[in-house]
mmCIF file of C-alpha atoms in Angstrom:
data_model
loop_
_atom_site.group_PDB
_atom_site.id
_atom_site.type_symbol
_atom_site.label_atom_id
_atom_site.label_comp_id
_atom_site.label_asym_id
_atom_site.label_seq_id
_atom_site.Cartn_x
_atom_site.Cartn_y
_atom_site.Cartn_z
ATOM 1 C CA GLY A 10 65.058 258.019 124.360
ATOM 2 C CA ALA A 11 64.480 256.850 127.890
ATOM 3 C CA VAL A 12 67.266 257.093 130.460
ATOM 4 C CA VAL A 13 68.763 254.244 132.424
ATOM 5 C CA SER A 14 71.254 255.074 135.133
ATOM 6 C CA GLN A 15 73.744 252.558 136.456
ATOM 7 C CA HIS A 16 75.744 253.009 139.639
ATOM 8 C CA PRO A 17 78.581 252.876 140.355
ATOM 9 C CA SER A 18 80.474 253.472 137.126
ATOM 10 C CA TRP A 19 83.438 251.604 138.484
ATOM 11 C CA VAL A 20 84.278 249.746 141.647
ATOM 12 C CA ILE A 21 87.313 247.986 143.063
ATOM 13 C CA CYS A 22 86.792 245.399 145.748
ATOM 14 C CA LYS A 23 88.779 242.776 147.604
ATOM 15 C CA SER A 24 88.409 239.072 146.945
ATOM 16 C CA GLY A 25 85.735 237.513 149.091
ATOM 17 C CA THR A 26 83.630 240.624 149.483
ATOM 18 C CA SER A 27 80.278 241.356 147.845
ATOM 19 C CA VAL A 28 79.500 244.206 145.497
ATOM 20 C CA LYS A 29 76.115 245.643 144.613
ATOM 21 C CA ILE A 30 75.402 247.375 141.301
ATOM 22 C CA GLU A 31 72.242 249.414 140.835
ATOM 23 C CA CYS A 32 70.258 249.969 137.653
ATOM 24 C CA ARG A 33 67.546 252.589 137.632
ATOM 25 C CA SER A 34 65.080 253.655 134.968
ATOM 26 C CA LEU A 35 64.739 257.392 135.465
ATOM 27 C CA ASP A 36 61.793 258.367 133.333
ATOM 28 C CA PHE A 37 59.833 255.208 132.665
ATOM 29 C CA GLN A 38 58.651 252.115 134.444
ATOM 30 C CA ALA A 39 60.771 249.127 133.624
ATOM 31 C CA THR A 40 58.755 245.953 133.788
ATOM 32 C CA THR A 41 61.805 244.023 132.645
ATOM 33 C CA MET A 42 65.482 244.549 133.284
ATOM 34 C CA PHE A 43 68.402 242.664 131.799
ATOM 35 C CA TRP A 44 71.933 242.178 133.063
ATOM 36 C CA TYR A 45 74.860 241.646 130.724
ATOM 37 C CA ARG A 46 78.504 240.915 131.209
ATOM 38 C CA GLN A 47 81.230 241.966 128.810
ATOM 39 C CA PHE A 48 84.800 240.724 128.843
ATOM 40 C CA PRO A 49 87.486 242.845 127.190
ATOM 41 C CA LYS A 50 87.103 243.062 123.432
ATOM 42 C CA GLN A 51 84.140 240.708 123.505
ATOM 43 C CA SER A 52 80.420 240.968 123.026
ATOM 44 C CA LEU A 53 77.751 241.439 125.636
ATOM 45 C CA MET A 54 76.579 238.172 127.114
ATOM 46 C CA LEU A 55 73.159 238.108 128.698
ATOM 47 C CA MET A 56 73.341 236.912 132.286
ATOM 48 C CA ALA A 57 69.748 237.154 133.420
ATOM 49 C CA THR A 58 66.353 238.685 132.866
ATOM 50 C CA SER A 59 64.359 240.064 135.748
ATOM 51 C CA ASN A 60 60.707 240.983 135.798
ATOM 52 C CA GLU A 61 59.457 243.281 138.506
ATOM 53 C CA GLY A 62 58.248 241.399 141.530
ATOM 54 C CA SER A 63 59.390 237.968 140.409
ATOM 55 C CA LYS A 64 62.539 235.889 140.459
ATOM 56 C CA ALA A 65 65.127 236.460 137.797
ATOM 57 C CA THR A 66 65.591 234.034 134.938
ATOM 58 C CA TYR A 67 69.247 233.157 134.524
ATOM 59 C CA GLU A 68 70.953 232.142 131.322
ATOM 60 C CA GLN A 69 72.617 228.777 131.135
ATOM 61 C CA GLY A 70 75.939 228.715 132.908
ATOM 62 C CA VAL A 71 75.309 231.736 135.118
ATOM 63 C CA GLU A 72 75.470 230.964 138.834
ATOM 64 C CA LYS A 73 72.340 232.152 140.573
ATOM 65 C CA ASP A 74 73.903 232.157 144.007
ATOM 66 C CA LYS A 75 76.866 234.160 142.853
ATOM 67 C CA PHE A 76 75.003 236.806 140.903
ATOM 68 C CA LEU A 77 71.997 237.809 142.963
ATOM 69 C CA ILE A 78 69.434 239.891 141.136
ATOM 70 C CA ASN A 79 66.634 241.807 142.763
ATOM 71 C CA HIS A 80 63.945 243.744 140.913
ATOM 72 C CA ALA A 81 61.762 244.970 143.728
ATOM 73 C CA SER A 82 60.318 248.010 142.017
ATOM 74 C CA LEU A 83 59.491 249.218 138.530
ATOM 75 C CA THR A 84 62.457 251.566 138.525
ATOM 76 C CA LEU A 85 65.222 249.655 140.259
ATOM 77 C CA SER A 86 67.074 246.418 139.792
ATOM 78 C CA THR A 87 70.239 245.398 141.591
ATOM 79 C CA LEU A 88 72.952 242.900 140.796
ATOM 80 C CA THR A 89 75.021 241.674 143.721
ATOM 81 C CA VAL A 90 78.227 239.820 142.999
ATOM 82 C CA THR A 91 78.750 237.693 146.074
ATOM 83 C CA SER A 92 82.120 236.472 147.335
ATOM 84 C CA ALA A 93 83.820 238.143 144.424
ATOM 85 C CA HIS A 94 86.939 236.683 142.861
ATOM 86 C CA PRO A 95 89.371 238.167 140.361
ATOM 87 C CA GLU A 96 87.721 236.200 137.539
ATOM 88 C CA ASP A 97 84.519 238.132 138.219
ATOM 89 C CA SER A 98 86.295 241.280 137.088
ATOM 90 C CA SER A 99 84.389 242.493 134.071
ATOM 91 C CA PHE A 100 82.183 245.206 132.629
ATOM 92 C CA TYR A 101 78.559 244.776 133.696
ATOM 93 C CA ILE A 102 75.783 246.508 131.775
ATOM 94 C CA CYS A 103 72.094 246.653 132.544
ATOM 95 C CA SER A 104 69.197 247.453 130.282
ATOM 96 C CA ALA A 105 65.563 248.141 130.960
ATOM 97 C CA SER A 106 62.329 248.153 129.042
ATOM 98 C CA ASP A 107 58.612 248.322 129.362
ATOM 99 C CA ARG A 108 56.685 245.793 127.296
ATOM 100 C CA GLY A 109 55.374 248.659 125.221
ATOM 101 C CA ASN A 110 58.884 249.647 124.183
ATOM 102 C CA THR A 111 60.297 248.462 120.895
ATOM 103 C CA GLU A 112 63.760 248.575 122.389
ATOM 104 C CA ALA A 113 65.551 248.198 125.667
ATOM 105 C CA PHE A 114 67.553 251.126 127.019
ATOM 106 C CA PHE A 115 71.054 250.618 128.333
ATOM 107 C CA GLY A 116 72.904 251.899 131.342
ATOM 108 C CA GLN A 117 76.425 253.237 131.044
ATOM 109 C CA GLY A 118 77.972 250.128 132.556
ATOM 110 C CA THR A 119 79.963 249.308 135.667
ATOM 111 C CA ARG A 120 83.610 248.291 135.582
ATOM 112 C CA LEU A 121 84.230 245.816 138.392
ATOM 113 C CA THR A 122 87.785 244.995 139.398
ATOM 114 C CA VAL A 123 88.359 242.375 142.073
ATOM 115 C CA VAL A 124 91.811 242.407 143.634
ATOM 116 C CA ALA B 22 66.438 230.884 118.277
ATOM 117 C CA GLN B 23 67.205 234.495 117.527
ATOM 118 C CA SER B 24 70.767 235.161 116.519
ATOM 119 C CA VAL B 25 72.947 237.788 114.951
ATOM 120 C CA ALA B 26 76.183 237.342 113.034
ATOM 121 C CA GLN B 27 78.827 239.929 112.364
ATOM 122 C CA PRO B 28 81.223 238.202 109.987
ATOM 123 C CA GLU B 29 84.058 240.722 110.297
ATOM 124 C CA ASP B 30 86.093 241.111 113.467
ATOM 125 C CA GLN B 31 87.598 244.295 112.121
ATOM 126 C CA VAL B 32 86.995 246.769 109.330
ATOM 127 C CA ASN B 33 89.629 249.230 108.176
ATOM 128 C CA VAL B 34 88.749 252.264 106.103
ATOM 129 C CA ALA B 35 90.420 255.527 105.179
ATOM 130 C CA GLU B 36 88.913 258.764 106.385
ATOM 131 C CA GLY B 37 86.497 260.194 103.838
ATOM 132 C CA ASN B 38 85.760 256.825 102.291
ATOM 133 C CA PRO B 39 82.429 255.047 102.665
ATOM 134 C CA LEU B 40 82.205 252.352 105.311
ATOM 135 C CA THR B 41 80.094 249.240 105.675
ATOM 136 C CA VAL B 42 79.827 247.007 108.729
ATOM 137 C CA LYS B 43 78.019 243.775 107.996
ATOM 138 C CA CYS B 44 75.301 242.050 109.972
ATOM 139 C CA THR B 45 73.048 239.097 109.222
ATOM 140 C CA TYR B 46 70.294 237.805 111.418
ATOM 141 C CA SER B 47 68.147 234.793 112.095
ATOM 142 C CA VAL B 48 64.799 235.356 113.748
ATOM 143 C CA SER B 49 61.385 233.852 114.112
ATOM 144 C CA GLY B 50 58.796 236.360 113.052
ATOM 145 C CA ASN B 51 59.443 239.985 112.281
ATOM 146 C CA PRO B 52 62.869 241.224 113.318
ATOM 147 C CA TYR B 53 63.538 244.158 115.600
ATOM 148 C CA LEU B 54 67.100 245.102 114.635
ATOM 149 C CA PHE B 55 69.513 247.558 116.204
ATOM 150 C CA TRP B 56 72.973 249.005 115.854
ATOM 151 C CA TYR B 57 74.972 250.257 118.833
ATOM 152 C CA VAL B 58 78.440 251.759 119.129
ATOM 153 C CA GLN B 59 80.770 251.398 122.082
ATOM 154 C CA TYR B 60 83.828 253.493 122.825
ATOM 155 C CA PRO B 61 86.549 252.162 125.173
ATOM 156 C CA ASN B 62 85.378 251.697 128.754
ATOM 157 C CA ARG B 63 82.007 253.156 127.930
ATOM 158 C CA GLY B 64 78.474 251.869 127.703
ATOM 159 C CA LEU B 65 76.492 251.374 124.540
ATOM 160 C CA GLN B 66 75.284 254.237 122.420
ATOM 161 C CA PHE B 67 72.204 253.668 120.303
ATOM 162 C CA LEU B 68 72.700 254.404 116.603
ATOM 163 C CA LEU B 69 69.541 253.260 114.872
ATOM 164 C CA LYS B 70 66.825 250.634 114.710
ATOM 165 C CA TYR B 71 64.570 248.900 112.258
ATOM 166 C CA ILE B 72 61.109 247.938 113.422
ATOM 167 C CA THR B 73 58.950 248.312 110.339
ATOM 168 C CA GLY B 74 58.526 250.600 107.347
ATOM 169 C CA ASP B 75 61.236 251.861 105.034
ATOM 170 C CA ASN B 76 64.098 249.469 104.531
ATOM 171 C CA LEU B 77 66.635 252.277 104.730
ATOM 172 C CA VAL B 78 66.932 253.527 108.273
ATOM 173 C CA LYS B 79 68.805 256.713 109.134
ATOM 174 C CA GLY B 80 70.374 257.131 112.521
ATOM 175 C CA SER B 81 72.774 259.149 114.609
ATOM 176 C CA TYR B 82 76.099 260.643 113.456
ATOM 177 C CA GLY B 83 75.318 260.155 109.762
ATOM 178 C CA PHE B 84 74.959 256.389 109.975
ATOM 179 C CA GLU B 85 72.303 254.441 108.144
ATOM 180 C CA ALA B 86 71.408 250.806 107.718
ATOM 181 C CA GLU B 87 69.537 248.878 105.099
ATOM 182 C CA PHE B 88 67.160 246.105 106.047
ATOM 183 C CA ASN B 89 67.166 243.366 103.428
ATOM 184 C CA LYS B 90 64.636 240.682 104.172
ATOM 185 C CA SER B 91 65.595 238.338 101.361
ATOM 186 C CA GLN B 92 69.234 238.337 102.407
ATOM 187 C CA THR B 93 68.407 238.579 106.130
ATOM 188 C CA SER B 94 70.935 241.392 106.423
ATOM 189 C CA PHE B 95 71.078 244.722 108.206
ATOM 190 C CA HIS B 96 74.388 246.290 107.187
ATOM 191 C CA LEU B 97 75.503 249.537 108.758
ATOM 192 C CA LYS B 98 76.771 252.214 106.395
ATOM 193 C CA LYS B 99 78.158 255.701 106.336
ATOM 194 C CA PRO B 100 78.994 257.648 103.161
ATOM 195 C CA SER B 101 82.129 259.304 104.525
ATOM 196 C CA ALA B 102 84.016 257.901 107.496
ATOM 197 C CA LEU B 103 85.597 260.020 110.221
ATOM 198 C CA VAL B 104 88.542 259.114 112.426
ATOM 199 C CA SER B 105 86.219 259.639 115.381
ATOM 200 C CA ASP B 106 84.010 256.806 114.101
ATOM 201 C CA SER B 107 86.685 254.346 115.204
ATOM 202 C CA ALA B 108 84.966 252.195 117.828
ATOM 203 C CA LEU B 109 83.334 248.844 118.455
ATOM 204 C CA TYR B 110 80.019 248.322 116.686
ATOM 205 C CA PHE B 111 77.350 245.845 117.701
ATOM 206 C CA CYS B 112 74.407 244.601 115.717
ATOM 207 C CA ALA B 113 71.555 243.295 117.848
ATOM 208 C CA VAL B 114 68.145 241.696 117.550
ATOM 209 C CA ARG B 115 65.359 241.913 120.075
ATOM 210 C CA ASP B 116 63.175 238.888 120.627
ATOM 211 C CA ILE B 117 59.692 240.314 121.004
ATOM 212 C CA ARG B 118 57.946 237.028 121.548
ATOM 213 C CA ASN B 119 56.703 236.341 125.045
ATOM 214 C CA THR B 120 58.485 233.031 124.901
ATOM 215 C CA GLY B 121 61.683 234.844 124.032
ATOM 216 C CA GLY B 122 61.615 236.977 127.125
ATOM 217 C CA PHE B 123 62.066 240.190 125.163
ATOM 218 C CA LYS B 124 65.825 239.724 125.245
ATOM 219 C CA THR B 125 68.245 241.735 123.147
ATOM 220 C CA ILE B 126 70.853 239.445 121.622
ATOM 221 C CA PHE B 127 74.113 240.901 120.391
ATOM 222 C CA GLY B 128 76.466 239.996 117.616
ATOM 223 C CA ALA B 129 80.129 239.479 118.380
ATOM 224 C CA GLY B 130 80.988 243.024 117.475
ATOM 225 C CA THR B 131 83.081 244.591 114.714
ATOM 226 C CA ARG B 132 85.949 246.899 115.466
ATOM 227 C CA LEU B 133 86.120 249.797 113.039
ATOM 228 C CA PHE B 134 89.416 251.570 112.415
ATOM 229 C CA VAL B 135 89.346 254.768 110.398
ATOM 230 C CA LYS B 136 92.768 255.952 109.287
ATOM 231 C CA ALA B 137 93.506 259.601 108.739
#
């Protein structure tokens, strides 16, 4: 299957700082990328959907100004957690697909810890 | 709305015995169904998918799943469980309608414990 690379794998940051997570499709053009959040022992909750070159569509309850998503190219989307707080600590996973794909392909996830 | 239900939080099975992890779905139109496995602090690993065709789908690591349209189920199965199969399993459905945004929606997950 296609490869999606997420970076970094883990990050620790101080409260109040911002953290950027990258999601890259390595061998295909991703017209759509998705960002998920997973709390310990829970399912993946979709945060937002981003289409290349347009604004992201956020799920209900997700703060747009806190979780900034950029999808400037067909191979890269970024999620920036702004003014991070300890409650933002979580596992963030991206996925990417082209409309021709029957499935979306997932990155390996990023463990964010805010101290 | 598309949704997926995994009725069991946890499944316990002895090594060598067959295992089943249950999943039911609710979709508009034809379902695109998936199973993923997740090990601690790791991302998702794709196991198998049903798009169309044979109702019995074979996937990675000896897993298979049976699509049952009348029961709207897509249970994951393996004839002989291994201790190394112990992990968190997610059933998922992909909304392929334009209005659905092509999202993949996940079930709550089922933790599988295989005892030696």
